[in-house]
Tab-separated table of C-alpha atoms in Angstrom:
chain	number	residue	atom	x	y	z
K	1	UNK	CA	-60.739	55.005	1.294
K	2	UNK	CA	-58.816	52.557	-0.367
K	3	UNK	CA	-61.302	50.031	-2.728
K	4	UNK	CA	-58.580	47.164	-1.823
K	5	UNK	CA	-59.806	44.239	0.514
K	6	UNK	CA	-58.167	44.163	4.107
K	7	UNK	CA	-60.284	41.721	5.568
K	8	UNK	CA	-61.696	39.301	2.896
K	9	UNK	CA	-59.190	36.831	0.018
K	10	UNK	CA	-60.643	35.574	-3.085
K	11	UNK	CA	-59.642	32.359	-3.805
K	12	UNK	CA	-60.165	30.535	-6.783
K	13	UNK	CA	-58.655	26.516	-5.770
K	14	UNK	CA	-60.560	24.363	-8.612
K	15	UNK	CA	-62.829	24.832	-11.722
K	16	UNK	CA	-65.959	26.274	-10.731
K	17	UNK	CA	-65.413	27.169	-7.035
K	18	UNK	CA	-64.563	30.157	-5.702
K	19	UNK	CA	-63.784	30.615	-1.765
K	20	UNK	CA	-63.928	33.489	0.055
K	21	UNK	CA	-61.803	33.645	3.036
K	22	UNK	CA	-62.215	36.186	5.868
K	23	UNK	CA	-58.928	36.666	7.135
K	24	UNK	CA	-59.294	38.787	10.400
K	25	UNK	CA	-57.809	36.225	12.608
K	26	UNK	CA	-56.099	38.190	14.936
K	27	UNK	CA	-59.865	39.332	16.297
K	28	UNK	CA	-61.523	36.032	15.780
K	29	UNK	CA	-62.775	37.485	11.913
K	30	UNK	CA	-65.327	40.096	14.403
K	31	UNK	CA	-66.889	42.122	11.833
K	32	UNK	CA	-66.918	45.904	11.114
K	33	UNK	CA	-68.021	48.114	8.836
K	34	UNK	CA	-65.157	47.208	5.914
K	35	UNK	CA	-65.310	43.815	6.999
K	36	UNK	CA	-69.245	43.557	6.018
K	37	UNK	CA	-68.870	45.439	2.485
K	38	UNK	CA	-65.668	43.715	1.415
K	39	UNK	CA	-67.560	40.354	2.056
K	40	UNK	CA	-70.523	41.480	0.176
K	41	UNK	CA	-68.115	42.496	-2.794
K	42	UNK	CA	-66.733	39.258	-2.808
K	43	UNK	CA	-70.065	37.489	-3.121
K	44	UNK	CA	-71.082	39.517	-5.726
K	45	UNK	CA	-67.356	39.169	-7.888
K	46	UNK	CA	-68.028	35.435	-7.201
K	47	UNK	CA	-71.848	35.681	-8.847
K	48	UNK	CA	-70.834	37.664	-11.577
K	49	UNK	CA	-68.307	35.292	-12.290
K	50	UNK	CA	-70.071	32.774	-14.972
K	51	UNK	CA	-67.334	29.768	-14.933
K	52	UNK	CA	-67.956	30.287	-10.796
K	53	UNK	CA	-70.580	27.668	-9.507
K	54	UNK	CA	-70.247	26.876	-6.012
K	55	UNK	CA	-68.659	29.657	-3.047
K	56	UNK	CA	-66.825	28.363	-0.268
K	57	UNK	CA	-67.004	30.827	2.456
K	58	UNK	CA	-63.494	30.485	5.099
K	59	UNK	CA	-61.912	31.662	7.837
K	60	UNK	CA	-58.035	32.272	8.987
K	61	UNK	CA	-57.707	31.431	12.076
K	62	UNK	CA	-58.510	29.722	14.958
K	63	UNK	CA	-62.399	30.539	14.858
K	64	UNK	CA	-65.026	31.054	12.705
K	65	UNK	CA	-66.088	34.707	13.654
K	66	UNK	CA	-66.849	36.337	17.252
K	67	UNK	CA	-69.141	38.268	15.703
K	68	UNK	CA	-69.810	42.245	15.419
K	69	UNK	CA	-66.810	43.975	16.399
K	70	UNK	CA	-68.114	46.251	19.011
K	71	UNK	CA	-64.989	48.236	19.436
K	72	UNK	CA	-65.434	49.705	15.827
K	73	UNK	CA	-65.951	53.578	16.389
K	74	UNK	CA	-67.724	56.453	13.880
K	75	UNK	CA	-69.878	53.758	12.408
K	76	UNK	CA	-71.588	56.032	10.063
K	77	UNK	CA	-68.207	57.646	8.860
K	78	UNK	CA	-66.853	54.662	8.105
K	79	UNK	CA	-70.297	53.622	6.473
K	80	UNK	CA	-70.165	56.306	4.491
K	81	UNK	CA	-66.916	55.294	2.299
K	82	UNK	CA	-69.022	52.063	0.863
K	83	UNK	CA	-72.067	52.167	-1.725
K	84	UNK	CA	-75.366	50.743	-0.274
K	85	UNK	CA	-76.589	47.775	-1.680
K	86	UNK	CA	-80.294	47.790	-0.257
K	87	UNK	CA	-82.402	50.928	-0.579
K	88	UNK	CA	-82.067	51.258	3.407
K	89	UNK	CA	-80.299	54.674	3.222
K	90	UNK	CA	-81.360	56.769	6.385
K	91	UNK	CA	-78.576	55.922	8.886
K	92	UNK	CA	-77.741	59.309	9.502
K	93	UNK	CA	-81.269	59.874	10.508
K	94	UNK	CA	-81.560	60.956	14.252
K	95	UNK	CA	-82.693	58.207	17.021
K	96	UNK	CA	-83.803	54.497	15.731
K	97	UNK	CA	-84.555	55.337	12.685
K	98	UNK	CA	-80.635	55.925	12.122
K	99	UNK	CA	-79.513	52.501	14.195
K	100	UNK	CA	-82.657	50.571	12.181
K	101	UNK	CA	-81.591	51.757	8.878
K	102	UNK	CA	-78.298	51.023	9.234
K	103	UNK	CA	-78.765	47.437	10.300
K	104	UNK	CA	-81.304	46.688	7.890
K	105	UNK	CA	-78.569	47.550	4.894
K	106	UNK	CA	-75.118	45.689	6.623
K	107	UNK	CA	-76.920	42.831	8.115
K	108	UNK	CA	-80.258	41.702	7.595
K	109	UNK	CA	-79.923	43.320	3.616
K	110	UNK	CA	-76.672	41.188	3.614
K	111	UNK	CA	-77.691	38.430	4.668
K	112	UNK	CA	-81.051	38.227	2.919
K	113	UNK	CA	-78.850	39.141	-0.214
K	114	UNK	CA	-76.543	36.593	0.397
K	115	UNK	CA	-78.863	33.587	0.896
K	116	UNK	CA	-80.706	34.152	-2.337
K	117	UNK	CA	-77.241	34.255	-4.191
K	118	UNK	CA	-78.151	32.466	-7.615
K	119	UNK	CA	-75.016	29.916	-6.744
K	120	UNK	CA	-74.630	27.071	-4.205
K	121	UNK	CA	-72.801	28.357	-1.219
K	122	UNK	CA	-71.120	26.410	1.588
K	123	UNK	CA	-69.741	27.983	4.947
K	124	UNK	CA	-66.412	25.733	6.391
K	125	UNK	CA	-67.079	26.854	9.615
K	126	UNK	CA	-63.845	26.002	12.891
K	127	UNK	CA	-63.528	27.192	16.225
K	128	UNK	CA	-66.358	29.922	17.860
K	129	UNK	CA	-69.067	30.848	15.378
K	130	UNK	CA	-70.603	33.496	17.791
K	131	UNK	CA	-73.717	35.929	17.460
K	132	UNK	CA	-73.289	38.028	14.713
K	133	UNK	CA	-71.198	34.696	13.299
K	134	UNK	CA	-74.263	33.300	12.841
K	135	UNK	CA	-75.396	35.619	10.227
K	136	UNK	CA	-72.197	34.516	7.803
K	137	UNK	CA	-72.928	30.971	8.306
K	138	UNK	CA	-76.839	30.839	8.099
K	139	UNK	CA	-77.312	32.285	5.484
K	140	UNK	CA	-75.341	29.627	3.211
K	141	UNK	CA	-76.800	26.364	1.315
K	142	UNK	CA	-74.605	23.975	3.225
K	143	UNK	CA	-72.891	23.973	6.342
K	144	UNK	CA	-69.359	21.942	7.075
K	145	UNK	CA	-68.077	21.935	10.453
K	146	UNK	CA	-65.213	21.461	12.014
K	147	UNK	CA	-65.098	18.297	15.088
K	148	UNK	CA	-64.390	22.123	17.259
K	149	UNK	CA	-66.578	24.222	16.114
K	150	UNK	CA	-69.347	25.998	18.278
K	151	UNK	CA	-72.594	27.861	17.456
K	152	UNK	CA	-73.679	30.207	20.237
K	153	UNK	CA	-75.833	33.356	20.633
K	154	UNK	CA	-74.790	35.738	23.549
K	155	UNK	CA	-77.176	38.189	22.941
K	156	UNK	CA	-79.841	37.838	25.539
K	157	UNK	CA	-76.861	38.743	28.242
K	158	UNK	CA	-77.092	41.959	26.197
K	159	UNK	CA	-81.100	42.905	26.586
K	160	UNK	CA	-81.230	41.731	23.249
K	161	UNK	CA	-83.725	38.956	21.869
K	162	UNK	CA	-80.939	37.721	19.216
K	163	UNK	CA	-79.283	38.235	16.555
K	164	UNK	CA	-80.534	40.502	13.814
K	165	UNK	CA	-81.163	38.132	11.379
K	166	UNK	CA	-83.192	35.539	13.461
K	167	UNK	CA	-83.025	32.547	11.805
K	168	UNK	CA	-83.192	30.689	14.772
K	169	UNK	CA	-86.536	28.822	14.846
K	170	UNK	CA	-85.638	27.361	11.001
K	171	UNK	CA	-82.265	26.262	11.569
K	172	UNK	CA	-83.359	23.452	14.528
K	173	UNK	CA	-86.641	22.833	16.288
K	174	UNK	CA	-88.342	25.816	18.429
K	175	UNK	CA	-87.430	24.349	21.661
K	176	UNK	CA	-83.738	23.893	21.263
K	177	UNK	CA	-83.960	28.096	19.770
K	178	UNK	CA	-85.033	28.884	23.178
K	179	UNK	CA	-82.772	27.162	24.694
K	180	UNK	CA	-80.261	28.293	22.951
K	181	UNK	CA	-81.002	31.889	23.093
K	182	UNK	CA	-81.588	31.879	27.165
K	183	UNK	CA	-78.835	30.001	27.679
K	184	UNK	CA	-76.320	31.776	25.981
K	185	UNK	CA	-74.517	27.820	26.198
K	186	UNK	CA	-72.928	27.074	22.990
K	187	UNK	CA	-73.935	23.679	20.709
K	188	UNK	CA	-71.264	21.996	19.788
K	189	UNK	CA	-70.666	20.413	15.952
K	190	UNK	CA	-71.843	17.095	16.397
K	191	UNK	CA	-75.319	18.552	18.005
K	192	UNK	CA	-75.508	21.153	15.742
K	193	UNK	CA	-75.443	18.229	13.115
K	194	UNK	CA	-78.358	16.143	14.803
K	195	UNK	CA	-80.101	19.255	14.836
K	196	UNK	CA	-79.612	19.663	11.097
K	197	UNK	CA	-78.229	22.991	10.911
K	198	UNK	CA	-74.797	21.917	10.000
K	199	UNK	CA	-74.537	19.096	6.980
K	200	UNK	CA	-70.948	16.975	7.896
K	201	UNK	CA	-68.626	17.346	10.884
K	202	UNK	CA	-65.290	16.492	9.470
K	203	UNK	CA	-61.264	16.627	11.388
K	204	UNK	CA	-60.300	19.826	11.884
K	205	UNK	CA	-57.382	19.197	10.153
K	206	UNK	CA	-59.423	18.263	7.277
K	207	UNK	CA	-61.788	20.912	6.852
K	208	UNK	CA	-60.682	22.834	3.728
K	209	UNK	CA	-59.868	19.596	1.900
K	210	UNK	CA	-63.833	18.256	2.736
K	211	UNK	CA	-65.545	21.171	2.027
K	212	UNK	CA	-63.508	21.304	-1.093
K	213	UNK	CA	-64.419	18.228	-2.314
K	214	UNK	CA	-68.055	18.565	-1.639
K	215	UNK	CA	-67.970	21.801	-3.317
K	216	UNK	CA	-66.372	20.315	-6.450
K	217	UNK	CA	-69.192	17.447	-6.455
K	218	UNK	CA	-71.825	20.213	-6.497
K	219	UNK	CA	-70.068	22.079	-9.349
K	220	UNK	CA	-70.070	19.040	-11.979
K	221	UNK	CA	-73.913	19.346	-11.425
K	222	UNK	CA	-76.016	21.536	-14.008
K	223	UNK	CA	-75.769	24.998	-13.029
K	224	UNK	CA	-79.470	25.713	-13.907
K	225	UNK	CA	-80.203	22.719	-11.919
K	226	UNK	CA	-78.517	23.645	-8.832
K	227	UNK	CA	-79.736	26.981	-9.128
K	228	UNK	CA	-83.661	26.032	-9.169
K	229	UNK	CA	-82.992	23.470	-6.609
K	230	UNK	CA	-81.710	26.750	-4.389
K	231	UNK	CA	-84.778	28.592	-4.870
K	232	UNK	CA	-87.924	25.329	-4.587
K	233	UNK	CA	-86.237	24.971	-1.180
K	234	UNK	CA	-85.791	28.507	-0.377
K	235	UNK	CA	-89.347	28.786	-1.529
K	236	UNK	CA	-90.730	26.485	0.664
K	237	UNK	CA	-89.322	27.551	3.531
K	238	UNK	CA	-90.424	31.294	2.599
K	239	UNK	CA	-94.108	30.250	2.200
K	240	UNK	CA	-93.715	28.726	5.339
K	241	UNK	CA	-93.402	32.388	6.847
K	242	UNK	CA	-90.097	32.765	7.389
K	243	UNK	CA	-89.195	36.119	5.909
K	244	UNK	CA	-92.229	38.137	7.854
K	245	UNK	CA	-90.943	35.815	11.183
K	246	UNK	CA	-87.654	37.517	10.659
K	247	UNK	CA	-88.856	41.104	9.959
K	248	UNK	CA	-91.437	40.879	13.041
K	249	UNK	CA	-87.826	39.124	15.481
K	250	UNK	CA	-86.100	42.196	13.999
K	251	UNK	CA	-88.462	44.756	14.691
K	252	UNK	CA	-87.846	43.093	18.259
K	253	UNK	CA	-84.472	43.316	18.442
K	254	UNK	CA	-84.688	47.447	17.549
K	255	UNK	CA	-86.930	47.912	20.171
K	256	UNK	CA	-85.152	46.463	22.576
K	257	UNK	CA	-81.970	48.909	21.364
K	258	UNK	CA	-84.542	51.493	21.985
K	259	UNK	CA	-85.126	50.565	25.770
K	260	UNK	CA	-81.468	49.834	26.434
K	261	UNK	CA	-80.647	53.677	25.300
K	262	UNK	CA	-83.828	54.553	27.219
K	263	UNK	CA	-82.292	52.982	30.411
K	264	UNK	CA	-79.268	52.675	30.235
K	265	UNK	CA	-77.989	55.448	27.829
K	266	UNK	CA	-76.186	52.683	25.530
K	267	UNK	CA	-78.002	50.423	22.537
K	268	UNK	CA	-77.225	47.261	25.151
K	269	UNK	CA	-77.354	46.155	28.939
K	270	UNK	CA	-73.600	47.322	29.487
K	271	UNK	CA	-73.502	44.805	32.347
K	272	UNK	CA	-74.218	42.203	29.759
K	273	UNK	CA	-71.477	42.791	27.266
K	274	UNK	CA	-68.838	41.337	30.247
K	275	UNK	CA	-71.181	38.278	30.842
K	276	UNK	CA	-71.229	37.670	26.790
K	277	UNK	CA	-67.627	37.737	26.512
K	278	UNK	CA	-67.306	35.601	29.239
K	279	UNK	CA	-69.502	33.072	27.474
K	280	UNK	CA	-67.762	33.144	24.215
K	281	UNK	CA	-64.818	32.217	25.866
K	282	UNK	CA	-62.897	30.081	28.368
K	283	UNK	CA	-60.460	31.675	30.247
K	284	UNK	CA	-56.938	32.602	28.564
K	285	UNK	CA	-58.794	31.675	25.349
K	286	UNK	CA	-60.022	35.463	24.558
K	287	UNK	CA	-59.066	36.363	20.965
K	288	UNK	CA	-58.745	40.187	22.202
K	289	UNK	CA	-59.723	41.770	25.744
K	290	UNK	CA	-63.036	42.130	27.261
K	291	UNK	CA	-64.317	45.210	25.735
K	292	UNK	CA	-65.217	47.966	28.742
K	293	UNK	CA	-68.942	48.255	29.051
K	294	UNK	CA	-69.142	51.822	27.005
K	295	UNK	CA	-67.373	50.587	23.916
K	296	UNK	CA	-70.414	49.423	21.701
């Protein structure tokens, strides 16, 4: 397997900022397997990088990310060409122990590693930011949206009780998490902004210039500074319980994987992957086809 990127560019536009872009654009930046590692690789080049102190993290294209690509096939073959970052290890393991395993090393490991990255990071976010989108945004110090950009979670249409990293109830009151998670009905940039999950709503037009500049504000800070600011607030919102919240919501989410292939002989409600789609997008707006209800 070729150790080249595909999916992911490494940018480097001013002193001290690096930006990652995911360039998948032609399916909305969905994620698979290489997608996952080659963004992990890049966060790491950037925090290895000592002149780097602030990570912008893109997208090409019209929208943010769809979220997981659920067309990707031999997940574990294609697993197996990357080195594992988190000691999660057992994914060829028979039943949910294999499916568990997995997900605890490409998305809640990623994530978790990605939000305790020692450097200020800043998602630009446009367009659909959708389920599994979540996880690349959330995890990030500072969110800039575009005046289109859309936060949704489709899962529940799937059986499923949300995304695997749930960070739900800490990104906007508990209420308005419910909501959004039974609804499936996106919140729109502005909202998402009351709410207080998303930091500026700029143009669209403007987006990369904005984020830019607020990244280069952050970088003429002390790096130590910015650094210990990172982890008081991360700390805080850990002691508030956050972590074992997300382990007991992911623990959740595998067993209801276990019931869908109990009842319906897939890890989802196939009748909800057609109803997800549909809420993602309007119609003629579909950044690929509906996938058929046995492709996940």
């Amino acid at each position: 397997m070729t150790t080249e990127p595909v999916h992911i560019r490494y940018e480097r536009p001013d002193a001290g900022v690096a930006r990652i872009v995911m360039d998948r654009g032609e399916r909305a930046n969905a994620q698979d397997t290489r997608f996952l590692y080659e963004l992990n690789a890049a966060f790491d080049r950037a925090a290895a990088e000592d002149d780097v102190r602030v990570i912008i993290l893109a997208a090409n294209g019209k929208h943010f990310s769809a979220g997981h690509d659920i067309r990707e096939r031999d997940h574990l073959a294609n697993q197996d060409g990357f080195a594992p970052v988190t000691p999660f290890q057992q994914h060829h393991r028979p039943g949910a122990e294999g499916r568990m395993s997995r997900e605890e090393e490409i998305y809640t490991g990623f994530c978790e590693r990605w939000r305790n990255l020692p450097k200020i990071t800043i998602a630009a976010v446009q367009g659909k930011c959708v389920s599994g989108g979540l996880l690349l945004c959330w995890p990030c110090d500072l969110i800039v949206a575009a005046q289109d950009a859309q936060f949704q979670d489709v899962t529940v249409a799937m059986g499923i009780a949300g995304v695997e990293w749930f960070a739900h109830p800490w990104e906007m009151p508990a209420r308005k998490a419910k909501e959004m998670l039974l609804t499936g009905d996106p919140i729109a940039a502005e909202e998402a902004r009351a709410l207080g999950f998303v930091n500026r709503v700029v143009p669209a037009a403007a987006l990369a210039e904005e984020t830019l500049a607020l990244a280069r504000q952050i970088a003429r800070q002390p790096s130590f500074a910015t650094k210990m600011v990172k982890q008081a607030v991360n700390g805080a919102i850990d002691a508030q319980g956050r972590h074992a919240a997300n382990q007991i919501a992911f623990a959740l989410h595998h067993l209801a994987h276990s019931h869908a292939m109990e009842v319906h002989g897939l890890p989802v409600d196939p009748a909800g992957i057609h109803a997800s789609v549909a809420k993602k997008y309007a119609p003629g707006e579909e950044p690929f086809r509906a996938p058929e209800a046995d492709e996940k």
